[in-house]
C-alpha positions as a printed Julia matrix, in Angstrom:
100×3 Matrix{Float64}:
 112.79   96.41  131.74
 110.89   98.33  128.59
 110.76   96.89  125.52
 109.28   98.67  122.61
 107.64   97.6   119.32
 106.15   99.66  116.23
 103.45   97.48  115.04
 104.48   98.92  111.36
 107.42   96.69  111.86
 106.27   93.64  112.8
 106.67   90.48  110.66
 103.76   88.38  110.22
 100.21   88.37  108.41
  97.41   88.11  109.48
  99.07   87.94  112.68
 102.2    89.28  114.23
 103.27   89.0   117.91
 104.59   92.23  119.53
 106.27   90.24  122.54
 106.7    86.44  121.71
 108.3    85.01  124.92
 105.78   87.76  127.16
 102.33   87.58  128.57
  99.9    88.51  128.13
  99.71   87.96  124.23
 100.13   91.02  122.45
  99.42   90.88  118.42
  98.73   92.89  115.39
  95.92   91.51  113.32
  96.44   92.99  109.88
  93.7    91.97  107.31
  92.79   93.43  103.41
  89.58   94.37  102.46
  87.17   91.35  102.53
  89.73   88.96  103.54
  88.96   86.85  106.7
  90.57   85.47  109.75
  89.47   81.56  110.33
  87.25   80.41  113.05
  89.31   80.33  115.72
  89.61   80.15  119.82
  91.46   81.32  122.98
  90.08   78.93  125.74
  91.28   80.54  129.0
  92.19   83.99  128.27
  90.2    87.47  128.15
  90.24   89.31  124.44
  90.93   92.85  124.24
  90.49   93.76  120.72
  90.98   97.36  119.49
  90.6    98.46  116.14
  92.93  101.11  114.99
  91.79  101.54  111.27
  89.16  100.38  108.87
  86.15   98.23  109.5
  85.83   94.93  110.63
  82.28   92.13  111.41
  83.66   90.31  114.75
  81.29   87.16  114.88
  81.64   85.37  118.76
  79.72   81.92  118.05
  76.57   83.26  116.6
  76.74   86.8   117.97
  78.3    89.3   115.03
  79.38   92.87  115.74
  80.39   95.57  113.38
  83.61   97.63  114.11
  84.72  100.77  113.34
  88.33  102.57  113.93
  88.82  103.46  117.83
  86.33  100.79  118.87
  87.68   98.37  121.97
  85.52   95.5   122.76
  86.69   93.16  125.65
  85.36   89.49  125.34
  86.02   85.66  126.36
  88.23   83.88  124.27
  85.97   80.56  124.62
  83.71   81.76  121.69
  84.41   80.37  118.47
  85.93   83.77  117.01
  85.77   85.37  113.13
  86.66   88.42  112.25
  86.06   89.66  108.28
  87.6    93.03  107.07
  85.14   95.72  104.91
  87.79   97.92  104.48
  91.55   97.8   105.05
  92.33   96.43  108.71
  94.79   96.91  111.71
  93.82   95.69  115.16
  95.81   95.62  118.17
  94.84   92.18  120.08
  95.9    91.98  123.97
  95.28   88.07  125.19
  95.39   87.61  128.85
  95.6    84.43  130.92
  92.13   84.02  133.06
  93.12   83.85  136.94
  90.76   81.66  139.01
């Protein structure tokens, strides 16, 4: 089975899930210039983040990196995670399930 999404059709702000009832967690993370997404974490999964436009600051705990459009960064979800836009934001966000 394919299913299909636009992410210019999703509903939901900051956040909008591509594939509810499917793993892993796919999401759009849409944010405005200097807004911010709360502290947040995904205990037990692997982040894929990549930015498709603008310009975000990722902080993981105390660690902050500065994004640009095109940039991918892979990551634990166990870090306390913030992300702040500079400029107009859209990120797609895979979340996967850690296997042990």
């Amino acid at each position: 089975m394919v299913t299909i999404e636009s992410l210019d059709d999703l509903d939901g702000t900051p956040y909008a899930n591509a594939f509810p009832t499917e793993e892993p967690k796919t999401l759009r993370l849409t944010l405005s210039a200097g807004e911010r997404a709360e502290t947040h974490d995904h205990p037990n999964r692997h982040v894929i983040l990549y930015l498709i436009s603008g310009e975000i600051s990722l902080q993981l705990d105390e660690e902050s990196h500065q994004l640009e459009a095109g940039d991918v960064v892979h990551f634990d979800g166990a870090h306390d995670i913030t992300s702040s836009a500079k400029t107009d934001s859209m990120a797609l966000i895979v979340l996967s399930k850690k296997v042990e």
